[in-house]
Coordinates of C-alpha atoms and ligand atoms in Angstrom, one line a residue:
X1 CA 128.5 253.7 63.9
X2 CA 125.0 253.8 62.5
X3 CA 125.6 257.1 60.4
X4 CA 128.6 255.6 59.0
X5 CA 127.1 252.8 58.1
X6 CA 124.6 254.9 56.2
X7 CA 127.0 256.9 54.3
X8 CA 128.4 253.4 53.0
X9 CA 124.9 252.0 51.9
X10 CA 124.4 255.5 49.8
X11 CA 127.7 255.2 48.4
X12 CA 126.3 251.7 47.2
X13 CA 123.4 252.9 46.2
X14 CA 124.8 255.6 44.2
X15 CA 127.0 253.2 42.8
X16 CA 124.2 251.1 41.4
X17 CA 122.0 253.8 40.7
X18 CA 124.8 255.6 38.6
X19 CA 125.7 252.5 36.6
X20 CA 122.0 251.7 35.1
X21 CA 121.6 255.4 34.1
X22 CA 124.5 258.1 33.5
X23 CA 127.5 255.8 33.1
X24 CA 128.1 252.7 31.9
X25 CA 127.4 249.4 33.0
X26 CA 130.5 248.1 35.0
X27 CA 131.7 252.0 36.0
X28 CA 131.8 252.0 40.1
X29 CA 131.4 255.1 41.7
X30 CA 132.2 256.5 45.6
X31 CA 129.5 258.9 46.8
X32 CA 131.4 261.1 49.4
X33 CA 134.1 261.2 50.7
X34 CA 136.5 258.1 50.4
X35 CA 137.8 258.2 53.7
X36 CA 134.5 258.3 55.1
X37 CA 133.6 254.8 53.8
X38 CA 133.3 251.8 56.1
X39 CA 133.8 247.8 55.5
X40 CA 131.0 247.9 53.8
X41 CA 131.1 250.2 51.3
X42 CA 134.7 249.9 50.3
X43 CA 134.2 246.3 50.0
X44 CA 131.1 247.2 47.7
X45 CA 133.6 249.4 45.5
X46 CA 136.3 246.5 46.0
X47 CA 134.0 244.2 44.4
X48 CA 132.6 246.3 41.3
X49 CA 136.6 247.4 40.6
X50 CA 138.1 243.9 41.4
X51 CA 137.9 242.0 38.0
X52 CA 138.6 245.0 36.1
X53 CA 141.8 245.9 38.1
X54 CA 143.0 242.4 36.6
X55 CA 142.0 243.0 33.3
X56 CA 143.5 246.7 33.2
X57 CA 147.1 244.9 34.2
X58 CA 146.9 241.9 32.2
X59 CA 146.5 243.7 28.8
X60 CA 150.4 243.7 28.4
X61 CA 150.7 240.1 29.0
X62 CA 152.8 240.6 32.2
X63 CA 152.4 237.6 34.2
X64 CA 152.4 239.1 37.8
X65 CA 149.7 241.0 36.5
X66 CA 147.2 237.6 36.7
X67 CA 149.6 235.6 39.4
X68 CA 149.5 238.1 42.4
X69 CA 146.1 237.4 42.7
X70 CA 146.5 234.0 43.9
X71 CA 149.3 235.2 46.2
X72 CA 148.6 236.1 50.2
X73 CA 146.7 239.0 50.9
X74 CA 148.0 240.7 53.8
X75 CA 144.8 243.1 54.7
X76 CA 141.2 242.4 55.1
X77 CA 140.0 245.3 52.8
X78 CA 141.7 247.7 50.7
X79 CA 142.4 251.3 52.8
X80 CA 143.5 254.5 52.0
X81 CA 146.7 255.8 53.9
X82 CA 147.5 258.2 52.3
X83 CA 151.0 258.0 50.6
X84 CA 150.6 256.4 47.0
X85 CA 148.6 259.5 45.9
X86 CA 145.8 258.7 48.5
X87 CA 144.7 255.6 46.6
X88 CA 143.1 252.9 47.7
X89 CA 145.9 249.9 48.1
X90 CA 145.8 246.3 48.6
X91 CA 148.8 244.9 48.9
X92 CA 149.5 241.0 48.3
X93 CA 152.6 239.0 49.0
X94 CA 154.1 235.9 47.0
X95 CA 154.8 232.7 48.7
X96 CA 158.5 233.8 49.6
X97 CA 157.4 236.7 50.8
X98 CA 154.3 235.8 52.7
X99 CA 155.4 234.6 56.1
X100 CA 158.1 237.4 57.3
X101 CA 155.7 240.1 55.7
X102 CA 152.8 238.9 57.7
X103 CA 154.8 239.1 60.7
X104 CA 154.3 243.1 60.4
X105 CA 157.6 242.9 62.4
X106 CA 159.4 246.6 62.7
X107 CA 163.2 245.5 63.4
X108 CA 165.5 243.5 62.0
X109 CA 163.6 242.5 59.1
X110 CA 164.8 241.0 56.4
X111 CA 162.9 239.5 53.5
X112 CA 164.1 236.6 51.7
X113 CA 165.5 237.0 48.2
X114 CA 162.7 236.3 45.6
X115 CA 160.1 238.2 48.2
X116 CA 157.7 240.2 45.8
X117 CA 155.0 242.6 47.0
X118 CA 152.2 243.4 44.4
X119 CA 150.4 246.8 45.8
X120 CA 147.0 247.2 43.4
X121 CA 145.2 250.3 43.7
X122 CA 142.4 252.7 42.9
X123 CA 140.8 255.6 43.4
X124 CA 137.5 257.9 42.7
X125 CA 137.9 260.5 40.3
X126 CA 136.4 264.3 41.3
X127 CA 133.0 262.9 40.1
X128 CA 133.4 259.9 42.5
X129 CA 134.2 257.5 39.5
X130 CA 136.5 254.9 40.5
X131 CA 139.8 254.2 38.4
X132 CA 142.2 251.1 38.2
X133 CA 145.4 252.8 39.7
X134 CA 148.9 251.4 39.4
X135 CA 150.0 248.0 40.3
X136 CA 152.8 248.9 42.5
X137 CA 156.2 245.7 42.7
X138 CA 159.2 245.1 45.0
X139 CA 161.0 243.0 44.0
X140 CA 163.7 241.3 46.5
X141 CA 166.8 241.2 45.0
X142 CA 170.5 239.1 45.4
X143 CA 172.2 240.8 48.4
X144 CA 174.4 243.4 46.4
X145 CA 172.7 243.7 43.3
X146 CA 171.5 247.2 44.2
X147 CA 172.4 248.1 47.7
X148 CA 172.1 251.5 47.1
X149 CA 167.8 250.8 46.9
X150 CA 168.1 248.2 49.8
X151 CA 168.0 245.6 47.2
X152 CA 164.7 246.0 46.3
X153 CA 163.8 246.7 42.5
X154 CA 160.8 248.7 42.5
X155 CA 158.7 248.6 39.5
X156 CA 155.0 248.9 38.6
X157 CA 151.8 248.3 36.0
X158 CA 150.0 251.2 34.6
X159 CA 146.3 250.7 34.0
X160 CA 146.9 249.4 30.7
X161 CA 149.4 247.1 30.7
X162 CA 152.5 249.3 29.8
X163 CA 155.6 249.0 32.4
X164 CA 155.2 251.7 35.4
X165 CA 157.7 254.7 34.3
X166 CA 159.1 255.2 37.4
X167 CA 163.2 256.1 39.2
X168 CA 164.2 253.6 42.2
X169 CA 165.3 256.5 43.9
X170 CA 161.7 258.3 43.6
X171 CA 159.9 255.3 45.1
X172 CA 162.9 254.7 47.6
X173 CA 163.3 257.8 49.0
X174 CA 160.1 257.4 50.5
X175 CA 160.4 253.4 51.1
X176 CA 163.9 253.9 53.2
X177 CA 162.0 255.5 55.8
X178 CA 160.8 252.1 57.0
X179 CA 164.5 251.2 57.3
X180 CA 164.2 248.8 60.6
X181 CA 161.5 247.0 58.3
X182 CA 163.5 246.5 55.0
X183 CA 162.0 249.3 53.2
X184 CA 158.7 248.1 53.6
X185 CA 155.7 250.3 55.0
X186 CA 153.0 247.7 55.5
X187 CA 149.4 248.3 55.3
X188 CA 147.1 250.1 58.4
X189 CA 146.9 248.6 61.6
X190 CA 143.0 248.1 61.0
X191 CA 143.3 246.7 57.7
X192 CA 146.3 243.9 58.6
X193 CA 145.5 240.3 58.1
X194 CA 148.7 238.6 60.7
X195 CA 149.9 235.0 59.8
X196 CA 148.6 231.9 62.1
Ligands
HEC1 C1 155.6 259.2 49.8 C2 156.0 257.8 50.2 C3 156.0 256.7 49.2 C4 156.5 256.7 47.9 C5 157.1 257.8 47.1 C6 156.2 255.3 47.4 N1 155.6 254.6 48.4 FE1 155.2 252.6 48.2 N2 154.3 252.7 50.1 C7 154.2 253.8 50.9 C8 153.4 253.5 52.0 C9 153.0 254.4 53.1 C10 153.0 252.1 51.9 C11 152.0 251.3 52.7 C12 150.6 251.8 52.4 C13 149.5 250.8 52.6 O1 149.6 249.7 52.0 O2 148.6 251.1 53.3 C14 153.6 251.7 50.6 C15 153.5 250.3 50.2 C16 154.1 249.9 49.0 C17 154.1 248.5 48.6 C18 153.6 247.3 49.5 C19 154.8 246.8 50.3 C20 155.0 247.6 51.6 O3 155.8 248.5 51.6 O4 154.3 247.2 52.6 C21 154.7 248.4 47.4 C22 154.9 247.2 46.6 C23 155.1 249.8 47.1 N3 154.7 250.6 48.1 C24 155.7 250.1 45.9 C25 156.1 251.4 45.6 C26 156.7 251.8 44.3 C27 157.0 250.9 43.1 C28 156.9 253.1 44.4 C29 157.5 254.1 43.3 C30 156.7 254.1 42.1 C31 156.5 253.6 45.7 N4 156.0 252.5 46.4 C32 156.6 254.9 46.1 C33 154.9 255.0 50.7 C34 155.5 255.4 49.5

C-alpha cells in the first residue's frame, strides 16, 4: 500500500512541478506508469483534466457535450480497463438510463429507450502528458430501428468538438460481446458506484 501510495504523490508532484516550468500552465501530466496509479493520484489527474475535458467537447456546440456532466456517474474514479485504446474512462448515465445501468445486472437486461451512456476519457501521452480522449455515446434506440446494433446508435465527440468518425459495426462488434447485458460492458468492479 505505502509504496503505491508513493508512486501516486510523485505522479502529483511531477504534475505540478511540470506545469510551473516545462509545459504550460493547465497541462497535467502522469509520472509512471498509468496503471500503477492509485485513488489518489488518478483523482489528482481527474481533477487537473476535468474542466478541460468539457471544454474540448463543448467547442462544437453539442449539447451532450455540457449535459452529461450533470447526469449519474456510475464509478467512483475514472480506471483504465483496457479496451477503448487503454484510456482512462468515466462513464455517466442520463436519468433514463441511470437506474437499470446501476444495477450492473449481467442477464436479461434491457435499457429503456432514450437510455444514453456518455463514456469521457483520457490518456497520457509517451511523455506522460495527459490528453482529452473521445467522448464515447449509446444511444438507446426505438425497438427495431437498428436491430442489427442491438438498437443502440453509437456515436462519439472528438477532442474538439467535431462528431466521432466512427462504423456501428466497429464499436458493436466489440459491444455484442456483453450480449446478456444489452451491449453494455460496464465499468471495473473496483471502480462501480451501485444504486441505493
Ligand atoms: C474492443 C472492444 C470495444 C470497442 C471496439 C468499443 N468498446 Fe465501448 N466499451 C468497451 C468496454 C470494455 C467498456 C467498459 C470499460 C469501462 O468503462 O471500464 C466500454 C464502455 C463503453 C461505454 C459505456 C457504456 C458501457 O458499455 O458500460 C460507451 C458509451 C462505449 N463503450 C461506447 C463505444 C463506442 C461509441 C465505440 C465505437 C467508437 C466503442 N464503445 C467501441 C469495449 C469496447
Amino acid at each position: 500500500m505505502k509504496a503505491k501510495r508513493a508512486i501516486a504523490i510523485a505522479a502529483f508532484a511531477a504534475g505540478a512541478a511540470l506545469s510551473t516550468s516545462a509545459y504550460a500552465a493547465n497541462t497535467c501530466v502522469i509520472a509512471g506508469d498509468s496503471y500503477d496509479l492509485d485513488d489518489a493520484g488518478v483523482n489528482a489527474i481527474y481533477d487537473c483534466i476535468k474542466d478541460q475535458m468539457v471544454e474540448a467537447y463543448a467547442k462544437g456546440g453539442d449539447e451532450l457535450a455540457t449535459a452529461y456532466r450533470s447526469w449519474a456517474p456510475t464509478a467512483t474514479r475514472p480506471a483504465v480497463a483496457g479496451a477503448h485504446s487503454e484510456r482512462f474512462l468515466m462513464t455517466f448515465a442520463n436519468d433514463i438510463a441511470a437506474e437499470q445501468y446501476l444495477k450492473f445486472e449481467d442477464e436479461g437486461v434491457q435499457m429503456p429507450v432514450g437510455s444514453i451512456l456518455a463514456k469521457e476519457s483520457f490518456k497520457a501521452n509517451k511523455k506522460g502528458v495527459v490528453k482529452v480522449g473521445p467522448l464515447f455515446l449509446m444511444t438507446k434506440l426505438e425497438a427495431g430501428a437498428a436491430p442489427e446494433y442491438g438498437d443502440w446508435l453509437y456515436g462519439g465527440i472528438q477532442p474538439n468538438g467535431k462528431p466521432l468518425k466512427i462504423k456501428q459495426s466497429f464499436c458493436h462488434d466489440c459491444h455484442v460481446g456483453w450480449e446478456d447485458q444489452d451491449a453494455l460492458a460496464y465499468p471495473l468492479e473496483e471502480v462501480r458506484i451501485s444504486a441505493e
